[in-house]
Amino acid sequence: MLQKYLLVFFVSMVPLIELRLAVPMAVGMGLDYWTSLVVCVIGNMLPVPIIYFFARKVLLWGCDKPYIGKFFTYCLEKGERGGRKLTARAGRGGLFVALMLFVGIPLPGTGAWTGTLAASFLNMGIKSTALSVSLGVIIAGIIMGLGATGVFSIIGL
């Protein structure tokens, strides 16, 4: 049982798939949904401070490197453009809710990793970023749990 929870924990830490795979996987393995949701949220939130404090610095460091420079520059410029657009649309006060909804919509590329990186570009602050992203992760986990429970009950598992 512990091994299954550890597997779900580590899957929830993987960028792009995060809770979008971890929660349905837990439901499919027959684990308790609420316990699995807590384990997945903790696993997904664990890298948030590292991403917030270091991802932008890594991108800035890599901008002038021979093989990775173009890609890192592209990521940096795209993140800054996206941050300016989001600020223009949501305003400074609406960023918290906008980030929470962005992370909470369980689509590829909208998870805690991407949301935290965007927040670091916007200089939101680690406390508001962590709270907004964690609420979004909980929303995504609930949506994925409801979807997975429905799918598995329809097919009779």
Coordinates of N, CA, C and O in Angstrom, one line a residue:
M1 N 0.8 -1.2 0.0 CA 0.0 0.0 0.0 C 0.9 1.3 0.0 O 0.6 2.2 -0.8
L2 N 1.9 1.3 0.8 CA 2.8 2.4 0.9 C 3.5 2.6 -0.4 O 3.7 3.8 -0.8
Q3 N 3.8 1.6 -1.1 CA 4.5 1.7 -2.4 C 3.6 2.3 -3.4 O 4.1 3.1 -4.2
K4 N 2.3 2.1 -3.4 CA 1.4 2.7 -4.3 C 1.3 4.2 -4.0 O 1.3 5.0 -5.0
Y5 N 1.2 4.6 -2.8 CA 1.2 6.0 -2.4 C 2.5 6.7 -2.8 O 2.4 7.8 -3.3
L6 N 3.6 6.0 -2.6 CA 4.9 6.6 -3.0 C 4.9 6.8 -4.6 O 5.4 7.8 -5.0
L7 N 4.4 5.8 -5.3 CA 4.4 6.0 -6.8 C 3.6 7.1 -7.2 O 4.0 8.0 -8.0
V8 N 2.4 7.3 -6.6 CA 1.5 8.4 -6.9 C 2.2 9.7 -6.5 O 2.1 10.7 -7.2
F9 N 2.8 9.7 -5.4 CA 3.5 10.9 -4.9 C 4.6 11.4 -5.9 O 4.6 12.5 -6.3
F10 N 5.4 10.4 -6.4 CA 6.5 10.8 -7.3 C 5.9 11.1 -8.7 O 6.4 12.0 -9.4
V11 N 4.8 10.5 -9.2 CA 4.2 10.9 -10.4 C 3.7 12.3 -10.4 O 3.8 13.0 -11.4
S12 N 3.1 12.7 -9.3 CA 2.6 14.0 -9.1 C 3.6 15.1 -9.2 O 3.3 16.3 -9.4
M13 N 4.9 14.7 -9.0 CA 6.0 15.7 -9.1 C 6.5 15.9 -10.5 O 7.3 16.8 -10.8
V14 N 6.1 15.0 -11.5 CA 6.6 15.1 -12.8 C 6.0 16.3 -13.6 O 4.8 16.4 -13.6
P15 N 6.8 17.1 -14.2 CA 6.2 18.3 -14.9 C 5.3 17.8 -16.1 O 5.5 16.8 -16.6
L16 N 4.3 18.6 -16.4 CA 3.3 18.5 -17.4 C 2.3 17.4 -17.0 O 1.1 17.7 -17.3
I17 N 2.6 16.3 -16.5 CA 1.6 15.3 -16.2 C 1.0 15.5 -14.8 O -0.2 15.4 -14.6
E18 N 1.8 15.8 -13.8 CA 1.4 16.2 -12.5 C 0.2 15.4 -12.0 O 0.2 14.2 -12.0
L19 N -0.8 16.1 -11.5 CA -2.0 15.5 -11.0 C -2.9 15.0 -12.1 O -3.8 14.2 -11.8
R20 N -2.7 15.4 -13.3 CA -3.5 14.9 -14.4 C -3.4 13.4 -14.6 O -4.2 12.8 -15.2
L21 N -2.3 12.9 -14.2 CA -2.1 11.4 -14.3 C -2.1 10.8 -12.9 O -2.6 9.7 -12.7
A22 N -1.5 11.5 -11.9 CA -1.4 10.9 -10.6 C -2.7 10.6 -9.9 O -2.9 9.5 -9.3
V23 N -3.7 11.5 -10.0 CA -5.0 11.2 -9.3 C -5.7 10.1 -10.0 O -6.2 9.2 -9.3
P24 N -5.9 10.1 -11.3 CA -6.6 9.0 -12.0 C -5.8 7.6 -11.7 O -6.5 6.6 -11.6
M25 N -4.5 7.7 -11.7 CA -3.7 6.5 -11.4 C -4.1 6.0 -10.0 O -4.2 4.8 -9.8
A26 N -4.2 6.9 -9.0 CA -4.5 6.5 -7.6 C -5.9 5.8 -7.6 O -6.1 4.8 -6.9
V27 N -6.8 6.5 -8.3 CA -8.2 5.9 -8.3 C -8.2 4.6 -9.0 O -8.9 3.6 -8.5
G28 N -7.5 4.4 -10.1 CA -7.4 3.2 -10.8 C -6.7 2.1 -10.0 O -7.1 0.9 -10.1
M29 N -5.8 2.4 -9.1 CA -5.2 1.4 -8.2 C -6.0 1.1 -7.0 O -5.6 0.3 -6.2
G30 N -7.1 1.8 -6.8 CA -8.0 1.5 -5.7 C -7.6 2.1 -4.4 O -8.1 1.7 -3.3
L31 N -6.8 3.2 -4.5 CA -6.4 3.9 -3.3 C -7.5 4.8 -2.8 O -8.3 5.2 -3.6
D32 N -7.5 5.1 -1.5 CA -8.5 6.1 -1.0 C -8.3 7.4 -1.7 O -7.2 8.0 -1.7
Y33 N -9.4 8.0 -2.2 CA -9.3 9.2 -3.0 C -8.8 10.4 -2.2 O -7.9 11.1 -2.7
W34 N -9.3 10.6 -1.0 CA -8.9 11.8 -0.3 C -7.5 11.7 0.2 O -6.8 12.7 0.2
T35 N -7.1 10.5 0.6 CA -5.7 10.4 1.0 C -4.8 10.6 -0.2 O -3.7 11.2 -0.1
S36 N -5.2 10.0 -1.3 CA -4.4 10.2 -2.5 C -4.3 11.6 -2.9 O -3.3 12.1 -3.4
L37 N -5.4 12.3 -2.8 CA -5.4 13.8 -3.2 C -4.4 14.5 -2.3 O -3.6 15.4 -2.8
V38 N -4.4 14.3 -1.0 CA -3.4 14.9 -0.1 C -2.0 14.6 -0.5 O -1.1 15.5 -0.6
V39 N -1.7 13.3 -0.8 CA -0.4 12.9 -1.2 C 0.0 13.5 -2.5 O 1.2 14.0 -2.6
C40 N -0.9 13.6 -3.4 CA -0.6 14.2 -4.8 C -0.4 15.7 -4.6 O 0.5 16.2 -5.3
V41 N -1.1 16.4 -3.8 CA -1.0 17.8 -3.7 C 0.4 18.1 -3.0 O 1.1 19.0 -3.5
I42 N 0.7 17.4 -2.0 CA 2.1 17.6 -1.4 C 3.2 17.3 -2.4 O 4.1 18.1 -2.5
G43 N 3.1 16.2 -3.1 CA 4.1 15.9 -4.1 C 4.2 16.9 -5.2 O 5.3 17.3 -5.6
N44 N 3.1 17.5 -5.6 CA 3.1 18.5 -6.7 C 3.6 19.8 -6.2 O 4.2 20.6 -7.0
M45 N 3.3 20.1 -4.9 CA 3.8 21.4 -4.4 C 5.2 21.4 -3.9 O 5.8 22.5 -3.8
L46 N 5.8 20.3 -3.7 CA 7.2 20.2 -3.2 C 8.2 21.0 -4.1 O 9.0 21.7 -3.5
P47 N 8.1 20.9 -5.4 CA 9.1 21.7 -6.2 C 8.8 23.2 -6.4 O 9.6 23.9 -6.9
V48 N 7.7 23.6 -5.9 CA 7.3 25.0 -6.1 C 8.3 26.1 -5.7 O 8.7 26.9 -6.5
P49 N 8.8 26.0 -4.5 CA 9.8 27.0 -4.1 C 11.1 26.9 -4.9 O 11.7 28.0 -5.3
I50 N 11.5 25.7 -5.3 CA 12.7 25.6 -6.2 C 12.5 26.3 -7.5 O 13.3 27.0 -8.0
I51 N 11.3 26.0 -8.1 CA 10.9 26.6 -9.4 C 10.9 28.1 -9.3 O 11.4 28.8 -10.1
Y52 N 10.2 28.6 -8.2 CA 10.0 30.0 -8.0 C 11.4 30.8 -7.9 O 11.6 31.8 -8.6
F53 N 12.3 30.2 -7.1 CA 13.5 30.9 -6.9 C 14.6 30.7 -7.9 O 15.5 31.5 -8.1
F54 N 14.6 29.6 -8.6 CA 15.7 29.2 -9.5 C 15.4 29.1 -11.0 O 16.4 29.2 -11.8
A55 N 14.2 28.9 -11.4 CA 13.9 28.6 -12.8 C 14.3 29.8 -13.7 O 14.9 29.7 -14.7
R56 N 13.9 31.0 -13.2 CA 14.2 32.2 -14.0 C 15.7 32.4 -14.1 O 16.2 32.8 -15.1
K57 N 16.4 32.1 -13.0 CA 17.9 32.3 -13.0 C 18.5 31.3 -14.0 O 19.5 31.7 -14.6
V58 N 18.0 30.1 -14.0 CA 18.6 29.1 -14.9 C 18.3 29.6 -16.4 O 19.2 29.5 -17.2
L59 N 17.1 30.1 -16.7 CA 16.8 30.6 -18.0 C 17.8 31.7 -18.4 O 18.3 31.8 -19.5
L60 N 18.0 32.7 -17.5 CA 18.9 33.8 -17.7 C 20.3 33.3 -18.0 O 21.0 33.8 -18.8
W61 N 20.7 32.3 -17.2 CA 22.1 31.8 -17.3 C 22.2 31.1 -18.7 O 23.3 31.2 -19.3
G62 N 21.2 30.4 -19.1 CA 21.3 29.7 -20.4 C 21.1 30.5 -21.7 O 21.4 29.9 -22.8
C63 N 20.7 31.7 -21.6 CA 20.5 32.5 -22.8 C 21.7 32.7 -23.7 O 21.5 32.7 -24.9
D64 N 22.9 32.7 -23.1 CA 24.0 33.0 -24.0 C 24.8 31.7 -24.2 O 26.0 31.8 -24.8
K65 N 24.3 30.5 -23.9 CA 25.0 29.3 -24.1 C 24.8 28.8 -25.6 O 23.8 29.0 -26.2
P66 N 25.8 28.1 -26.1 CA 25.8 27.8 -27.6 C 24.6 26.9 -28.0 O 24.0 27.3 -29.0
Y67 N 24.3 25.8 -27.4 CA 23.3 24.9 -27.9 C 21.9 25.2 -27.3 O 20.9 24.9 -28.0
I68 N 21.9 25.7 -26.1 CA 20.6 25.9 -25.5 C 20.1 27.3 -25.5 O 19.0 27.6 -25.1
G69 N 21.0 28.2 -25.9 CA 20.7 29.7 -25.8 C 19.4 30.1 -26.5 O 18.6 30.9 -25.9
K70 N 19.2 29.6 -27.7 CA 17.9 30.1 -28.4 C 16.7 29.6 -27.7 O 15.7 30.4 -27.6
F71 N 16.7 28.4 -27.2 CA 15.5 27.8 -26.5 C 15.3 28.6 -25.2 O 14.2 28.9 -24.9
F72 N 16.4 28.8 -24.5 CA 16.2 29.5 -23.2 C 15.8 30.9 -23.4 O 14.9 31.4 -22.6
T73 N 16.3 31.6 -24.4 CA 15.9 32.9 -24.7 C 14.4 33.0 -25.1 O 13.6 33.8 -24.7
Y74 N 14.0 32.0 -25.9 CA 12.6 31.9 -26.3 C 11.7 31.7 -25.1 O 10.7 32.4 -25.0
C75 N 12.1 30.8 -24.2 CA 11.3 30.6 -23.0 C 11.2 31.8 -22.1 O 10.1 32.2 -21.6
L76 N 12.3 32.5 -22.0 CA 12.3 33.7 -21.2 C 11.4 34.8 -21.8 O 10.6 35.4 -21.1
E77 N 11.6 35.0 -23.1 CA 10.8 36.1 -23.7 C 9.3 35.7 -23.7 O 8.4 36.6 -23.5
K78 N 9.0 34.4 -23.9 CA 7.6 34.0 -23.9 C 7.0 34.2 -22.5 O 5.8 34.6 -22.4
G79 N 7.7 33.8 -21.5 CA 7.3 34.0 -20.1 C 7.0 35.4 -19.8 O 6.0 35.8 -19.1
E80 N 7.9 36.3 -20.2 CA 7.7 37.7 -19.9 C 6.6 38.3 -20.7 O 5.8 39.1 -20.1
R81 N 6.4 37.9 -21.9 CA 5.3 38.4 -22.7 C 4.0 37.9 -22.1 O 3.0 38.7 -22.0
G82 N 3.9 36.7 -21.7 CA 2.7 36.1 -21.1 C 2.4 36.8 -19.8 O 1.2 37.1 -19.5
G83 N 3.4 37.1 -19.0 CA 3.2 37.9 -17.7 C 2.7 39.3 -18.0 O 1.8 39.7 -17.3
R84 N 3.2 39.9 -19.0 CA 2.6 41.3 -19.3 C 1.2 41.2 -19.7 O 0.4 42.0 -19.4
K85 N 0.9 40.2 -20.6 CA -0.5 40.0 -21.0 C -1.5 39.7 -19.9 O -2.6 40.3 -19.8
L86 N -1.1 38.8 -19.0 CA -1.9 38.5 -17.9 C -2.1 39.6 -16.9 O -3.2 39.9 -16.5
T87 N -1.1 40.4 -16.7 CA -1.2 41.6 -15.8 C -2.1 42.6 -16.5 O -2.9 43.2 -15.8
A88 N -2.0 42.8 -17.8 CA -2.9 43.8 -18.5 C -4.3 43.3 -18.4 O -5.2 44.2 -18.2
R89 N -4.6 42.1 -18.5 CA -6.0 41.6 -18.5 C -6.6 41.5 -17.1 O -7.7 41.9 -16.9
A90 N -5.8 40.9 -16.2 CA -6.3 40.6 -14.8 C -6.1 41.8 -13.9 O -6.7 41.9 -12.9
G91 N -5.1 42.6 -14.2 CA -4.7 43.7 -13.2 C -3.9 43.0 -12.1 O -3.8 41.8 -12.0
R92 N -3.2 43.8 -11.4 CA -2.3 43.3 -10.3 C -3.1 42.5 -9.2 O -2.7 41.5 -8.7
G93 N -4.3 43.0 -8.9 CA -5.1 42.4 -7.9 C -5.8 41.1 -8.3 O -6.0 40.2 -7.5
G94 N -6.0 40.9 -9.6 CA -6.6 39.7 -10.1 C -5.7 38.6 -10.4 O -6.1 37.5 -10.8
L95 N -4.4 38.8 -10.3 CA -3.4 37.8 -10.6 C -3.5 36.6 -9.7 O -3.3 35.5 -10.2
F96 N -3.9 36.7 -8.5 CA -4.0 35.6 -7.6 C -5.1 34.6 -8.1 O -4.8 33.4 -8.2
V97 N -6.2 35.2 -8.4 CA -7.3 34.3 -8.9 C -7.0 33.8 -10.3 O -7.3 32.6 -10.6
A98 N -6.4 34.6 -11.2 CA -6.1 34.2 -12.5 C -5.1 33.0 -12.4 O -5.2 32.0 -13.2
L99 N -4.1 33.1 -11.6 CA -3.1 32.0 -11.4 C -3.7 30.8 -10.9 O -3.5 29.7 -11.3
M100 N -4.6 30.9 -9.9 CA -5.3 29.8 -9.3 C -6.1 29.1 -10.4 O -6.1 27.8 -10.5
L101 N -6.8 29.8 -11.2 CA -7.7 29.2 -12.2 C -6.8 28.6 -13.3 O -7.1 27.5 -13.9
F102 N -5.7 29.2 -13.7 CA -4.8 28.7 -14.7 C -4.2 27.3 -14.2 O -4.2 26.4 -15.0
V103 N -3.8 27.2 -13.0 CA -3.3 26.0 -12.4 C -4.4 25.0 -12.3 O -4.2 23.8 -12.5
G104 N -5.6 25.4 -11.9 CA -6.7 24.5 -11.6 C -7.3 23.9 -12.8 O -8.0 22.8 -12.7
I105 N -7.1 24.4 -14.0 CA -7.7 23.8 -15.2 C -6.8 22.7 -15.6 O -5.7 22.9 -16.0
P106 N -7.3 21.5 -15.5 CA -6.4 20.3 -15.8 C -6.1 20.1 -17.3 O -6.6 19.1 -17.8
L107 N -5.4 20.9 -17.9 CA -5.0 20.7 -19.3 C -3.4 20.7 -19.3 O -2.8 21.2 -18.4
P108 N -2.9 20.0 -20.3 CA -1.4 20.0 -20.4 C -0.8 21.4 -20.4 O -1.3 22.3 -21.2
G109 N 0.2 21.6 -19.6 CA 0.9 22.9 -19.6 C 0.3 23.9 -18.7 O 0.7 25.1 -18.7
T110 N -0.7 23.5 -17.9 CA -1.3 24.5 -17.0 C -1.2 24.1 -15.5 O -2.0 24.6 -14.7
G111 N -0.2 23.4 -15.2 CA -0.1 22.9 -13.8 C 0.8 23.8 -12.9 O 1.0 25.0 -13.2
A112 N 1.2 23.2 -11.8 CA 1.9 24.0 -10.8 C 3.3 24.4 -11.3 O 3.7 25.5 -11.0
W113 N 3.9 23.6 -12.1 CA 5.2 24.0 -12.6 C 5.1 25.2 -13.5 O 5.8 26.2 -13.3
T114 N 4.2 25.2 -14.4 CA 4.1 26.4 -15.3 C 3.5 27.6 -14.6 O 4.0 28.7 -14.8
G115 N 2.6 27.4 -13.7 CA 2.0 28.5 -13.0 C 3.0 29.2 -12.1 O 3.1 30.4 -12.0
T116 N 3.9 28.4 -11.4 CA 4.9 28.9 -10.6 C 5.9 29.7 -11.4 O 6.4 30.8 -11.0
L117 N 6.3 29.2 -12.5 CA 7.2 29.9 -13.4 C 6.7 31.2 -13.8 O 7.3 32.2 -13.8
A118 N 5.4 31.2 -14.2 CA 4.7 32.5 -14.6 C 4.7 33.4 -13.4 O 4.9 34.6 -13.6
A119 N 4.4 33.0 -12.2 CA 4.4 33.8 -11.1 C 5.7 34.4 -10.8 O 5.9 35.6 -10.3
S120 N 6.8 33.7 -11.0 CA 8.1 34.2 -10.8 C 8.4 35.3 -11.8 O 9.1 36.3 -11.5
F121 N 7.9 35.2 -13.0 CA 8.1 36.2 -14.0 C 7.3 37.5 -13.6 O 7.7 38.6 -13.9
L122 N 6.2 37.3 -12.9 CA 5.4 38.4 -12.5 C 5.8 39.0 -11.2 O 5.1 39.9 -10.7
N123 N 6.8 38.4 -10.5 CA 7.2 38.9 -9.2 C 6.0 38.9 -8.2 O 5.9 39.9 -7.5
M124 N 5.2 37.8 -8.2 CA 4.1 37.8 -7.3 C 4.4 37.7 -5.8 O 3.6 38.0 -5.0
G125 N 5.5 37.1 -5.5 CA 5.9 36.9 -4.1 C 5.6 35.4 -3.8 O 4.6 34.8 -4.3
I126 N 6.5 34.8 -3.0 CA 6.4 33.4 -2.8 C 5.2 33.0 -2.0 O 4.6 31.9 -2.3
K127 N 4.8 33.8 -1.0 CA 3.6 33.4 -0.2 C 2.3 33.4 -1.1 O 1.6 32.4 -1.0
S128 N 2.1 34.5 -1.8 CA 0.8 34.5 -2.6 C 0.9 33.5 -3.8 O -0.1 32.9 -4.1
T129 N 2.1 33.2 -4.3 CA 2.3 32.2 -5.3 C 2.0 30.9 -4.8 O 1.2 30.1 -5.4
A130 N 2.5 30.5 -3.7 CA 2.3 29.2 -3.1 C 0.9 29.0 -2.7 O 0.3 27.9 -3.0
L131 N 0.2 30.0 -2.2 CA -1.2 29.8 -1.8 C -2.1 29.7 -3.1 O -2.9 28.8 -3.2
S132 N -1.8 30.5 -4.1 CA -2.6 30.5 -5.3 C -2.4 29.2 -6.1 O -3.4 28.5 -6.5
V133 N -1.2 28.8 -6.2 CA -0.9 27.5 -6.9 C -1.4 26.3 -6.1 O -2.0 25.4 -6.7
S134 N -1.3 26.3 -4.8 CA -1.8 25.2 -4.0 C -3.3 25.1 -4.2 O -3.9 24.0 -4.3
L135 N -4.1 26.2 -4.1 CA -5.5 26.1 -4.3 C -5.8 25.6 -5.7 O -6.8 24.9 -5.9
G136 N -5.1 26.1 -6.7 CA -5.3 25.6 -8.1 C -5.0 24.1 -8.2 O -5.7 23.4 -8.9
V137 N -4.0 23.6 -7.5 CA -3.6 22.2 -7.6 C -4.8 21.4 -6.9 O -5.1 20.3 -7.4
I138 N -5.3 21.9 -5.8 CA -6.5 21.2 -5.2 C -7.7 21.1 -6.1 O -8.3 20.1 -6.3
I139 N -7.9 22.2 -6.8 CA -9.0 22.3 -7.8 C -8.8 21.2 -8.9 O -9.7 20.5 -9.3
A140 N -7.6 21.2 -9.4 CA -7.2 20.3 -10.5 C -7.4 18.8 -10.0 O -7.9 18.0 -10.7
G141 N -6.9 18.6 -8.8 CA -7.0 17.2 -8.2 C -8.5 16.8 -8.0 O -8.8 15.6 -8.3
I142 N -9.3 17.7 -7.6 CA -10.8 17.4 -7.4 C -11.4 17.1 -8.8 O -12.1 16.1 -9.0
I143 N -11.1 17.9 -9.8 CA -11.6 17.7 -11.1 C -11.2 16.4 -11.7 O -12.0 15.6 -12.2
M144 N -9.9 16.1 -11.6 CA -9.4 14.8 -12.1 C -9.9 13.6 -11.3 O -10.2 12.6 -11.9
G145 N -10.1 13.8 -10.0 CA -10.7 12.7 -9.2 C -12.1 12.4 -9.6 O -12.5 11.2 -9.7
L146 N -12.9 13.5 -9.8 CA -14.3 13.3 -10.2 C -14.3 12.6 -11.6 O -15.1 11.7 -11.9
G147 N -13.5 13.1 -12.5 CA -13.4 12.5 -13.8 C -13.0 11.0 -13.8 O -13.6 10.2 -14.5
A148 N -12.0 10.7 -13.1 CA -11.5 9.4 -13.0 C -12.5 8.4 -12.3 O -12.7 7.3 -12.8
T149 N -13.1 8.9 -11.2 CA -14.1 8.1 -10.6 C -15.2 7.8 -11.5 O -15.7 6.7 -11.6
G150 N -15.7 8.8 -12.2 CA -16.7 8.6 -13.2 C -16.4 7.6 -14.3 O -17.1 6.7 -14.7
V151 N -15.2 7.8 -14.9 CA -14.7 6.9 -15.9 C -14.6 5.5 -15.5 O -15.1 4.5 -16.1
F152 N -14.0 5.3 -14.3 CA -13.8 3.9 -13.8 C -15.1 3.3 -13.4 O -15.3 2.1 -13.5
S153 N -16.1 4.1 -12.9 CA -17.4 3.5 -12.5 C -18.2 3.1 -13.8 O -18.9 2.2 -13.8
I154 N -18.0 3.9 -14.9 CA -18.7 3.6 -16.1 C -18.2 2.3 -16.7 O -19.0 1.5 -17.2
I155 N -16.9 2.0 -16.6 CA -16.4 0.8 -17.2 C -16.4 -0.4 -16.3 O -16.0 -1.5 -16.6
G156 N -16.9 -0.1 -15.0 CA -17.1 -1.2 -14.1 C -15.9 -1.6 -13.3 O -15.9 -2.7 -12.8
L157 N -14.9 -0.7 -13.1 CA -13.8 -1.1 -12.2 C -14.0 -0.6 -10.8 O -14.6 0.4 -10.6

